[in-house]
Coordinates of C-alpha atoms in Angstrom, one line a residue:
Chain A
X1 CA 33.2 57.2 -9.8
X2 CA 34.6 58.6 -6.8
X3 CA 38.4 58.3 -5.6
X4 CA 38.8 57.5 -1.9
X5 CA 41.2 59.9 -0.3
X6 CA 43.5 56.9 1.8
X7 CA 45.8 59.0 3.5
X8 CA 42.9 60.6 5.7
X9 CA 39.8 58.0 5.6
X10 CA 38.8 59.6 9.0
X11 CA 38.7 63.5 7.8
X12 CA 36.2 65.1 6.1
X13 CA 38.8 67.6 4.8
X14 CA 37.3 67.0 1.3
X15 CA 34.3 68.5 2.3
X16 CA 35.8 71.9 4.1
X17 CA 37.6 72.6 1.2
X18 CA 41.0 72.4 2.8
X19 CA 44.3 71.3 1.6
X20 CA 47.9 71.3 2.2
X21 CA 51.0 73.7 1.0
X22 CA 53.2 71.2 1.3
X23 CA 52.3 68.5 -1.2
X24 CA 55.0 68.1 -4.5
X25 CA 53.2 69.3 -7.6
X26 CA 53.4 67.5 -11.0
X27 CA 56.0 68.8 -13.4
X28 CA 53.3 70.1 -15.6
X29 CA 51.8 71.5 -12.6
X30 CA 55.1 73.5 -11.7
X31 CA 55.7 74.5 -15.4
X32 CA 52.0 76.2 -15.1
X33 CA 53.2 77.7 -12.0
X34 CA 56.1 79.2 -13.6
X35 CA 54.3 80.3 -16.8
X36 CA 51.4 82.1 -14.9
X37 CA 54.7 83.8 -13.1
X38 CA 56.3 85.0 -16.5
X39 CA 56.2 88.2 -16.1
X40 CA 57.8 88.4 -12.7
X41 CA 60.8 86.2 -14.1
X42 CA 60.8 89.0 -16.6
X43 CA 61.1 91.7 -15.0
X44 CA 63.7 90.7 -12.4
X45 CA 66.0 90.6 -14.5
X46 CA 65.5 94.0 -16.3
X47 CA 65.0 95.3 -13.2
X48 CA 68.6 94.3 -12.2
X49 CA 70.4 95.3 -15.5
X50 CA 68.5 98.9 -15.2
X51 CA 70.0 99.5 -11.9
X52 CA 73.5 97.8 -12.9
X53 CA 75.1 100.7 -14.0
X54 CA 73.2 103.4 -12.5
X55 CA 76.4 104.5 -10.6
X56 CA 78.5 105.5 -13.6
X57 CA 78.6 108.2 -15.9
X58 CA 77.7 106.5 -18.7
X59 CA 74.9 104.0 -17.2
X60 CA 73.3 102.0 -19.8
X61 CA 76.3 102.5 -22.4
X62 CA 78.6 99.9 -20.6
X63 CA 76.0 97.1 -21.5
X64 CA 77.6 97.9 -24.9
X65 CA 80.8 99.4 -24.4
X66 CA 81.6 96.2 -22.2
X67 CA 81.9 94.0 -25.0
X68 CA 82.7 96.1 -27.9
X69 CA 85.8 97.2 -25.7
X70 CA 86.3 93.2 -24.8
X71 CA 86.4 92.2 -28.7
X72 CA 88.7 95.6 -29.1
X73 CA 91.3 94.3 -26.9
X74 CA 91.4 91.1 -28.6
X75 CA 91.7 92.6 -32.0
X76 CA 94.4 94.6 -31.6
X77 CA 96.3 91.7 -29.5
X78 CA 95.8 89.4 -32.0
X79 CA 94.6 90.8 -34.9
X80 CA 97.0 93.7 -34.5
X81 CA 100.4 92.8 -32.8
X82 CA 101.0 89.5 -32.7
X83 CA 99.3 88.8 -36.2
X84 CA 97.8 85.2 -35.1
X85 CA 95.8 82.8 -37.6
X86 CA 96.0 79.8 -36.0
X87 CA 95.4 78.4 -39.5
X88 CA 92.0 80.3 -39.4
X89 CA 90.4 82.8 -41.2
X90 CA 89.4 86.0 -40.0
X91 CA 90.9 84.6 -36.4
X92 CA 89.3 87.7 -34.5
X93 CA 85.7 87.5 -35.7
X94 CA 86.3 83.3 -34.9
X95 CA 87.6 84.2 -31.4
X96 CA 85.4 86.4 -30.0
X97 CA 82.5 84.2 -31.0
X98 CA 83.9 81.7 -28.8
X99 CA 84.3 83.9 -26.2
X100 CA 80.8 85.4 -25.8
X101 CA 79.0 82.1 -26.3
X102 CA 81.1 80.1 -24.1
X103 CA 80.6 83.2 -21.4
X104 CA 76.8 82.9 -22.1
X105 CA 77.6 79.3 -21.2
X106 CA 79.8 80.0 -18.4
X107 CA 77.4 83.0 -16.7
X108 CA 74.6 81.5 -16.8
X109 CA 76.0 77.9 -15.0
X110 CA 78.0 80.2 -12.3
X111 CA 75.0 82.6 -11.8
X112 CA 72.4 79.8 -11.5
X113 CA 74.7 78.8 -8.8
X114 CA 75.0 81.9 -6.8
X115 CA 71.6 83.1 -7.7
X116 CA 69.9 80.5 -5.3
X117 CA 72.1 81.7 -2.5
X118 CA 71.4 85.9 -3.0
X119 CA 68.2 85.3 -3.7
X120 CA 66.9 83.7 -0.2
X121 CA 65.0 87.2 0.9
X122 CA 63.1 86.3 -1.9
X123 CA 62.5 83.5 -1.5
X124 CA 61.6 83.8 2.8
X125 CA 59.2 86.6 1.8
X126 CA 57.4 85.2 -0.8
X127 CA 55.8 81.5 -2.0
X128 CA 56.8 80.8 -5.7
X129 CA 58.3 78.2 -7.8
X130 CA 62.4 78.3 -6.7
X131 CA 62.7 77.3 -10.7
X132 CA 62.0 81.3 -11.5
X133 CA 65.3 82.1 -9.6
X134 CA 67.6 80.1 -12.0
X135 CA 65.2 80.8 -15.0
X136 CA 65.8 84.5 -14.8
X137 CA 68.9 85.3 -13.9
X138 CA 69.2 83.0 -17.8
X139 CA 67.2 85.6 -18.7
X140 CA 69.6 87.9 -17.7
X141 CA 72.6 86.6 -19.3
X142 CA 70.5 86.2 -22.8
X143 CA 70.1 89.7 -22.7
X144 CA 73.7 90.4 -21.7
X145 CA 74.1 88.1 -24.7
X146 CA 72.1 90.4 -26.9
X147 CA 74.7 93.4 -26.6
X148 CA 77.7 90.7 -27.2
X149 CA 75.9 89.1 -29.9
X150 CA 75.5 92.9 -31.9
X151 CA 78.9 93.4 -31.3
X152 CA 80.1 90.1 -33.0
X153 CA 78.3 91.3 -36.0
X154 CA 79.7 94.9 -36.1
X155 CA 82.8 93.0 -36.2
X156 CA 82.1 90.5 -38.3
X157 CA 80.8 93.3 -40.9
X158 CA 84.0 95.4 -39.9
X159 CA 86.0 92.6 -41.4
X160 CA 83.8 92.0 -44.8
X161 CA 81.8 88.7 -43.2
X162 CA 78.2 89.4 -45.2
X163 CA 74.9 88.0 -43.9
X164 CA 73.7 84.7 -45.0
X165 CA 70.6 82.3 -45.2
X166 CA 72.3 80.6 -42.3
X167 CA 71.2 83.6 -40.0
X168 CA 67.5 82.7 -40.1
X169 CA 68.7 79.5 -38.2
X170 CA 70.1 81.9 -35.1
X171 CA 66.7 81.5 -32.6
X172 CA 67.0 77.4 -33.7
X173 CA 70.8 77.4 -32.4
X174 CA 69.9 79.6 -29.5
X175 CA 67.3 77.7 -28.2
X176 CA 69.2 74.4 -28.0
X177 CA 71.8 76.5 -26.6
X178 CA 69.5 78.1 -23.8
X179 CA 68.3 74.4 -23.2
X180 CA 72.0 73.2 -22.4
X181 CA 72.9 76.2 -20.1
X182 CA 69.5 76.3 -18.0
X183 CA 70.1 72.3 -17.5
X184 CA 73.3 73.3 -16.1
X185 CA 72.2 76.0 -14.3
X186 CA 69.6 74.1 -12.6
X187 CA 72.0 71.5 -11.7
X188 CA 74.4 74.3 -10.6
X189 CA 71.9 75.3 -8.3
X190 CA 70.8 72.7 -6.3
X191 CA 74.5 71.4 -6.1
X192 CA 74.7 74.7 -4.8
X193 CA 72.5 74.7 -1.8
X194 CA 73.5 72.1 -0.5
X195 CA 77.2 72.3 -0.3
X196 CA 78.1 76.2 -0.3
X197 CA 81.5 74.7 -1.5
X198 CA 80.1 74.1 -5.4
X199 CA 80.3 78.0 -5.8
X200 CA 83.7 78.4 -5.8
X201 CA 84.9 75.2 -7.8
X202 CA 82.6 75.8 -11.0
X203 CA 84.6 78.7 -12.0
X204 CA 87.7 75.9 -12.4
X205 CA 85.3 73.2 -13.7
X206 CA 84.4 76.1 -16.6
X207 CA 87.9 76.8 -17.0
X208 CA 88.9 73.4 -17.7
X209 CA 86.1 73.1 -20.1
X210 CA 86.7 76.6 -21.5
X211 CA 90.0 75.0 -23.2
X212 CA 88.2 71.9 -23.9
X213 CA 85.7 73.8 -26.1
X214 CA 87.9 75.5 -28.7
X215 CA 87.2 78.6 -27.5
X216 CA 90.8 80.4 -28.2
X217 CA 92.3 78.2 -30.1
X218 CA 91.0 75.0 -32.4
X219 CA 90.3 72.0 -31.1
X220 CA 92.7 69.8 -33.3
X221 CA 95.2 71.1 -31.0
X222 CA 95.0 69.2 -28.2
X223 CA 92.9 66.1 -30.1
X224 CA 94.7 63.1 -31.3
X225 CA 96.9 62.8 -28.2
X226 CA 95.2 61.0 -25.9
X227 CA 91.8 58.5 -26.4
X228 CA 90.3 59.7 -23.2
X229 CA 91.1 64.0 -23.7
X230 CA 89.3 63.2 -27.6
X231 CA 86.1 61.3 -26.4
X232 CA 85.8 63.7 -24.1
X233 CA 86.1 67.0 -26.7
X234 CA 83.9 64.3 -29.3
X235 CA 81.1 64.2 -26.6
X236 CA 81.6 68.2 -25.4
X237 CA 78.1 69.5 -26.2
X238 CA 79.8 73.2 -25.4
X239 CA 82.4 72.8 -28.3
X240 CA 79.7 72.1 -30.5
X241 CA 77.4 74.7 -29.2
X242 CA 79.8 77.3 -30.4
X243 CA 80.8 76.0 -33.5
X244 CA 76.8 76.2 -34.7
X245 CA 77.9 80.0 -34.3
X246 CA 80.7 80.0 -36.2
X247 CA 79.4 78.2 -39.2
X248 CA 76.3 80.2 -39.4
X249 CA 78.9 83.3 -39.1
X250 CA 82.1 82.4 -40.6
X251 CA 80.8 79.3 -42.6
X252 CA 83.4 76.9 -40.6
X253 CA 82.6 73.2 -41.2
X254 CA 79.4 71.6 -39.1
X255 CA 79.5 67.8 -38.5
X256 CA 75.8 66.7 -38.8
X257 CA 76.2 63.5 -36.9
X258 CA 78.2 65.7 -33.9
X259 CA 75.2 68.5 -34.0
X260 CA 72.6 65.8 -33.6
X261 CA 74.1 64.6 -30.4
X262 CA 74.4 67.7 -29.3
X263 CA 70.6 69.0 -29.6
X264 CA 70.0 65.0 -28.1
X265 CA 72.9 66.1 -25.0
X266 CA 71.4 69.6 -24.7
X267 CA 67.6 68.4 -24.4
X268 CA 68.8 65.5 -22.1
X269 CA 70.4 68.1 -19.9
X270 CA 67.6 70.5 -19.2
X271 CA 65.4 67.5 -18.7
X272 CA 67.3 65.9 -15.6
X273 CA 68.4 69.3 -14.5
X274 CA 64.9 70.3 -13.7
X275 CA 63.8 67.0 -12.1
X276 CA 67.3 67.3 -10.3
X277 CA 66.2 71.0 -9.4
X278 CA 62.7 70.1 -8.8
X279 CA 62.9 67.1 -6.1
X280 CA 65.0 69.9 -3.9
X281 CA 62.1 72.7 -4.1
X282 CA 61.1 72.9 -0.5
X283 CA 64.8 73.1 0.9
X284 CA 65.8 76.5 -0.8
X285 CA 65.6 78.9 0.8
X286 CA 65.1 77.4 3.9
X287 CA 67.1 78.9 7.2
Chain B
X1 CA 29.0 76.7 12.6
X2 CA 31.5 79.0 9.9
X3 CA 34.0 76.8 8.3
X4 CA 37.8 76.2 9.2
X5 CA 40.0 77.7 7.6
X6 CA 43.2 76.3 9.1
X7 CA 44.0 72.8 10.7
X8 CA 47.3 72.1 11.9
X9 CA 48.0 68.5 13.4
X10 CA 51.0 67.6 15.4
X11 CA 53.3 70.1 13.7
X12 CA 57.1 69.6 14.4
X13 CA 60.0 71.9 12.6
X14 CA 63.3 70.6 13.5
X15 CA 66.3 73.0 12.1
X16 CA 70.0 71.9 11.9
X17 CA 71.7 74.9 12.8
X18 CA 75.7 75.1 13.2
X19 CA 77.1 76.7 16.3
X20 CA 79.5 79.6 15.7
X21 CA 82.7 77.3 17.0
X22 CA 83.2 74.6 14.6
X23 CA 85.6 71.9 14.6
X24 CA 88.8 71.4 11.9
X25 CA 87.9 69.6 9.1
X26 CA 90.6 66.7 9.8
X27 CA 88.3 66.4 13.3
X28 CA 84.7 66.7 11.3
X29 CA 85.8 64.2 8.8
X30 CA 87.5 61.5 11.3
X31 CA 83.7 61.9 14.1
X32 CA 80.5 63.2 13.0
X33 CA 80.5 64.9 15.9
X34 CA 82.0 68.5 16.7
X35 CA 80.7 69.3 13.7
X36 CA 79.5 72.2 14.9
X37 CA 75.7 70.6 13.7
X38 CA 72.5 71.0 16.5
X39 CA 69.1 70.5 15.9
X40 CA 66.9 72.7 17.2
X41 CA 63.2 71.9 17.8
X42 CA 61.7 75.7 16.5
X43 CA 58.1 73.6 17.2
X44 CA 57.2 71.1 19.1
X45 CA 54.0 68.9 18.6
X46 CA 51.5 71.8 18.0
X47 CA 47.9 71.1 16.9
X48 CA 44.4 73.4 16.7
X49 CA 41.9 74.9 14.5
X50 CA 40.7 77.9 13.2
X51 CA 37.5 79.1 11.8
X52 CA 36.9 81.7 8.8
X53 CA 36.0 85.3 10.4
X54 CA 38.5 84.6 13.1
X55 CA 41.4 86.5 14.5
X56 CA 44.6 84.7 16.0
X57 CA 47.4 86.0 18.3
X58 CA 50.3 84.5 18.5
X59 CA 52.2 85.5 21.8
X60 CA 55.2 83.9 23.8
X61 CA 59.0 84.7 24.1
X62 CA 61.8 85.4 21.8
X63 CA 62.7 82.1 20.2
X64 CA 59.2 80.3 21.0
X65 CA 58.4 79.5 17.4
X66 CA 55.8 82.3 16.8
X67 CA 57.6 83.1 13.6
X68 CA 58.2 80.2 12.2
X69 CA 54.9 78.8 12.7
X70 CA 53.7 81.6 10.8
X71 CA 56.6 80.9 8.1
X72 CA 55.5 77.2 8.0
X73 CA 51.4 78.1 7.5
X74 CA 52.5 80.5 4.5
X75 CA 54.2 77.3 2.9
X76 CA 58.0 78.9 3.1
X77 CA 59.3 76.1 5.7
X78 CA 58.5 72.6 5.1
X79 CA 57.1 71.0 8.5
X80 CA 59.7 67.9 9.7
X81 CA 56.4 66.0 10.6
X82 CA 52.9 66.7 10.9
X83 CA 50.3 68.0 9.1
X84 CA 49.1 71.7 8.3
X85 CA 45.7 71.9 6.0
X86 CA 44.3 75.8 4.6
X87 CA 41.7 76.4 2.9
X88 CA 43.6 79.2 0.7
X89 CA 47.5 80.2 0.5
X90 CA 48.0 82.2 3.4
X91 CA 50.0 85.9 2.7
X92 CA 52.8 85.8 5.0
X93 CA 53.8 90.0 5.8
X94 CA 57.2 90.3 7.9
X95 CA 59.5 92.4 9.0
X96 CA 62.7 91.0 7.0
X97 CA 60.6 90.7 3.7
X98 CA 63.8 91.4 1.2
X99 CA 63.2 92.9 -2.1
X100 CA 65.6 94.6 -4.7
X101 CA 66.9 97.5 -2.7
X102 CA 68.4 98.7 -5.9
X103 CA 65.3 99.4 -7.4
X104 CA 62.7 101.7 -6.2
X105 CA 59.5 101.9 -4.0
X106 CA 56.8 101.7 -7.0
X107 CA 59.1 99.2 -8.8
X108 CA 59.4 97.3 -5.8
X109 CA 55.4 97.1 -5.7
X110 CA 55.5 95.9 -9.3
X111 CA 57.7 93.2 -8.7
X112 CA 56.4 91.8 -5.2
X113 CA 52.8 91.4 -7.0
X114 CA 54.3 89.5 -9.5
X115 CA 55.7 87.4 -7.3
X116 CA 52.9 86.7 -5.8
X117 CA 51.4 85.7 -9.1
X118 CA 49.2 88.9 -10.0
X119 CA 49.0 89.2 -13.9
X120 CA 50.6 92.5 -15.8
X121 CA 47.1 93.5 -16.5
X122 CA 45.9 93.1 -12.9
X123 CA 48.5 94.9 -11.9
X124 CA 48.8 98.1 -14.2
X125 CA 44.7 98.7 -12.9
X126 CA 45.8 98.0 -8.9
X127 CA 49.2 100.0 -8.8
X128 CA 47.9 103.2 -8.4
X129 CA 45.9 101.8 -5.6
X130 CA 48.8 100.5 -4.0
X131 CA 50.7 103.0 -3.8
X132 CA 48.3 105.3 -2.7
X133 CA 48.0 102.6 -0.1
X134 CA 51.5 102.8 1.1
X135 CA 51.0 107.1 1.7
X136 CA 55.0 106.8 1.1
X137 CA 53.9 110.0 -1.1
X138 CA 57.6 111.4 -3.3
X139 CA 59.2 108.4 -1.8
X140 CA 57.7 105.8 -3.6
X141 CA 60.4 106.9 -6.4
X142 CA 63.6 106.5 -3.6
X143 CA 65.3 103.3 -4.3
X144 CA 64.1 100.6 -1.7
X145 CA 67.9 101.3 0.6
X146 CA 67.0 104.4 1.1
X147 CA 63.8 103.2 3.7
X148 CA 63.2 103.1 6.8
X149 CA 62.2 99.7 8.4
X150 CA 58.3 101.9 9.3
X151 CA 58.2 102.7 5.5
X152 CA 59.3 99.2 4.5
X153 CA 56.3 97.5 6.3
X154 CA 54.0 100.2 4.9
X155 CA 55.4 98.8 1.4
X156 CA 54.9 95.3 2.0
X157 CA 51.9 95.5 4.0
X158 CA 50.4 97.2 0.7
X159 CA 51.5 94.7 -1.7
X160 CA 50.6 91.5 0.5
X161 CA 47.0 93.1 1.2
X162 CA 46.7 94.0 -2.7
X163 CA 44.3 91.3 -3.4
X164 CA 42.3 90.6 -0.1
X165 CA 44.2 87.4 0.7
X166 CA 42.1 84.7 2.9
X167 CA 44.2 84.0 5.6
X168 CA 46.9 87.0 6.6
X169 CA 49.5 86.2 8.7
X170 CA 51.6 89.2 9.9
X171 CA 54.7 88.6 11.9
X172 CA 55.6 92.4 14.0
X173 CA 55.2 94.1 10.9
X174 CA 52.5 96.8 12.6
X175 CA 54.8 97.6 15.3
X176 CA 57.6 99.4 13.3
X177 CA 54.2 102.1 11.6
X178 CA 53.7 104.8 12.9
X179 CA 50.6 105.9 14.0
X180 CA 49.1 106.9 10.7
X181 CA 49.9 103.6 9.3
X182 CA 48.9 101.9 12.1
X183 CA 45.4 103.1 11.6
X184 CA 45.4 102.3 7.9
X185 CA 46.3 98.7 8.6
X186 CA 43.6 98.3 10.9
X187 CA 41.1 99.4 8.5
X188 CA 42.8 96.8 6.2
X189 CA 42.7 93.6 8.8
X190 CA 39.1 94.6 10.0
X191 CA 37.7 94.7 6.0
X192 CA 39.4 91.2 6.3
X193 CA 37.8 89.8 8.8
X194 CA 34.1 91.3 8.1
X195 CA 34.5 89.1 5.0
X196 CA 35.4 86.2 6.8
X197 CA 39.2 86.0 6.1
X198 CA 41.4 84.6 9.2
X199 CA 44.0 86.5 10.9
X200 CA 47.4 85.3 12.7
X201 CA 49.2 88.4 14.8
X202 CA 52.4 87.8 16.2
X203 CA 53.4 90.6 18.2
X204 CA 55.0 91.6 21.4
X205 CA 52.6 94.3 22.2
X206 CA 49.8 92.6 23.9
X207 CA 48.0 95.5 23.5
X208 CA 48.2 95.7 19.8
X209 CA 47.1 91.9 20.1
X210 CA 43.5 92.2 22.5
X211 CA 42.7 95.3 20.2
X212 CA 42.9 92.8 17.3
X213 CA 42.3 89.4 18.2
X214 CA 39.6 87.2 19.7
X215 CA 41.3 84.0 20.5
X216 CA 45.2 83.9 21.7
X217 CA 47.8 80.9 21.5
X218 CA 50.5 81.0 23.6
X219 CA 53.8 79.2 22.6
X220 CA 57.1 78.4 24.1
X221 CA 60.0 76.3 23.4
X222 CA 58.0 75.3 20.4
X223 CA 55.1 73.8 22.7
X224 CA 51.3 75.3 22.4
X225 CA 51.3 75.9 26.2
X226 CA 47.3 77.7 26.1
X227 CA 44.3 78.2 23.5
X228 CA 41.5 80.5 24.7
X229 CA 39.4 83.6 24.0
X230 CA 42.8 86.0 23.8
X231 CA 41.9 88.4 27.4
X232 CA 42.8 84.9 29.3
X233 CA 45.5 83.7 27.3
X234 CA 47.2 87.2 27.5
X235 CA 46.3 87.1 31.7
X236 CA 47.9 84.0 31.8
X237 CA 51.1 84.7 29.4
X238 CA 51.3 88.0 32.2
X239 CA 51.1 86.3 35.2
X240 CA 53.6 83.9 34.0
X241 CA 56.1 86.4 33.1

């Protein structure tokens, strides 16, 4: 059986072989397109971090020294002078977890953002899927996250946390976590391109949910004052997101029902913000 | 009779650009207009057809749409109505191509083929070739800032013509060679054409353009204004100017 061609019943297109650029692919289509373009997504990234530091003395170090030197400040600030608990155990290894996570969150949201604005040479010079933008500069922050992530554990062995069978569950909790912030990357970007504007309110719209996350301080602080502020936190798939850290860490309490939504949320969000990313993929990069 | 290669149909590419005095926002938000927002027509209603084995100039003005009728046949700028049919993705080479400027020459080469979706085992055989290619010689291992706009082209003309493409489209990028590369690149394009690939020139050197090309188009304001074997299109472009 043959399929007539409606939109040209007068061309014999069909027969020379020809077809057009400028038709929208499938979304299986444009996930082949991006997985046959792995390795470039790959290596843009790397390529970036190599050349990050190259102008200081100690180059490469500082992907380290950054964050052990971040966790540092906070453990003799809290750990050290003020003495704060908060009513928590081992308060510094609990903090920084929620600080690196939540900035994993954070960079990869506000990066997708600005990425498909810096990256427009790119994308005038050469024809790929516009997805591999916000898809590696994630990459980028997951390996940004791999230096913070060692030094939680140097810390978290500093203080006498020992390993546990909960580890093995770390890629689990960082995929679902990866799913969430590429969603909201996605989002971020095409937001983003169209109004230039987005870029410089995310970093407040983070901020606001930075506190609403439990990242410094726990989130029974501010719940159980107002109905709307708690169904809010309830529903915050970020809050979550960082506690699956903590209790595979620090063994802190994991509500099964809550981490279910949030694997539900976090799936949810990467689905619509592709097809939210997707429907825009002609207009970046455009003049 | 050889078999086309490109058919365009009525092509129009409207921009909306912003001119550089804009109104307040209490004025933008109160009228649409003095918004500061024009659309430009970049091209206007342009239709033909080309044939594999073929080679295209592209001549007219500054601002006649040469360059982004090249830009909308490689697939980077989305036609506002119209139709443009290939028979393979078209390799777009210009002048501006950005890459990391950061990283350096060879990297550079690595990460443009990529892009362009060459696999990491195609690539690790073809890199030497490349850069061999390029004859940037010790400077391949410069960070890309530290080129010239001649030894950019030579680096993107190498990547873009890595894997013969079909149809090559290549916006001034030959101008800014110098005379060594100039030669190479000729080599390159008439290997192309021998085995029936299609080239588009835009240049502003007509004689770069009859040494190349057989047929010419002529734009301006957006509009195809002649389509001929290219020694009477180029008469015609010089007795109008």
């Amino acid at each position: 059986m043959t399929v007539h061609d409606d939109s040209h019943p007068e061309s014999d297109d069909q027969d020379q072989g020809l077809f057009s650029l400028d038709t929208s692919v499938s979304s299986r289509a444009y996930v082949a397109e991006i997985w046959k373009r792995r390795d470039f997504a790959l290596s843009l990234p790397i390529e970036e971090l190599q050349s990050s530091h190259k102008d200081t003395l100690f180059g490469n170090i500082w992907h380290l020294g950054n964050p052990l030197l971040t966790a540092g400040v906070y453990y003799l600030v809290f750990g050290k002078f003020l003495e704060v608990s908060r009513g928590i155990d081992n308060f510094v290894v609990w903090l920084i977890i929620g600080v690196f996570t939540y900035q994993l969150t954070s960079g990869t949201i506000l990066g997708g953002a600005s990425s498909i604005a810096s990256r427009q040479g790119l994308m005038r010079s050469f024809r790929f899927p516009r997805a591999i933008v916000p898809i590696s500069n994630m990459i980028g922050e997951l390996l940004a996250f791999a230096f913070q992530f060692l030094v939680i554990v140097i810390f978290a062995f500093a203080t006498g946390v020992g390993p546990s069978r909960r580890w093995f569950l770390l890629p689990v909790i960082l995929l679902i976590h990866t799913a969430f912030n590429l969603g909201g990357s996605f989002i971020a970007a095409r937001l983003n391109d169209g109004f230039r504007d987005i870029q410089q309110l995310i970093p407040f719209v983070l901020r606001l949910a930075m506190y609403a996350s439990g990242v410094m301080f726990p989130l029974d602080r501010i719940i159980g004052r107002n109905d709307l502020v708690d169904w809010l936190v309830r529903l915050n798939p970020i809050a979550s997101l960082i506690n699956f850290y903590r209790w595979m860490i620090l063994g802190t309490e994991l509500n099964v029902a809550t981490s279910a939504l949030t694997v539900v949320e976090s799936l949810l969000i990467l689905w619509f913000g592709f097809r939210f990313f997707k429907v825009a993929e002609y207009k970046y990069g455009q003049p | 009779m050889t078999e086309l290669s490109v058919r365009v149909t009525d092509l129009h590419i409207e921009f909306e650009v912003f001119s550089d005095r804009r109104a307040g926002l209490r004025q933008r938000l109160a009228t649409q207009e003095g918004s500061g927002r024009r659309v430009i027509e970049a091209v206007n209603g342009v239709s033909f057809e080309t044939r594999r084995g073929e080679a295209i100039g592209v001549i007219g003005s500054n601002g006649s749409g040469k360059s982004t009728l090249l830009s909308a046949l490689a697939g980077l700028i989305k036609p506002t109505s119209g139709e443009i049919l290939v028979s393979c993705e078209p390799k777009l080479l210009g002048v501006g191509a950005v890459l990391l400027n950061g990283a350096t020459g060879i990297r550079n080469i690595r990460l443009g083929c990529l892009a362009l979706g060459m696999s990491s085992e195609e690539l690790d055989s073809k890199v030497a070739e490349i850069v061999e290619f390029t004859g940037l010689g010790e400077a391949i291992d410069r960070p890309l800032k530290t080129y010239s706009a001649g030894m950019r082209a030579r680096l993107h003309f190498a990547i873009s013509t890595a894997v013969q493409p079909e149809i090559l489209l290549v916006d001034e990028a030959l101008s800014v060679g110098d005379k060594e590369f100039r030669k190479r690149s000729r080599a390159k394009i008439e290997s192309l054409l021998a085995n029936a690939g299609t080239l588009f020139l835009v240049s502003h050197s007509t004689n770069e353009i009859e040494r190349l090309c057989t047929r010419g188009l002529w734009l301006e304001k957006g509009k195809l204004l002649a389509d001929g074997p290219i020694g009477d299109v180029v008469a015609e472009y010089g007795a109008d100017t």
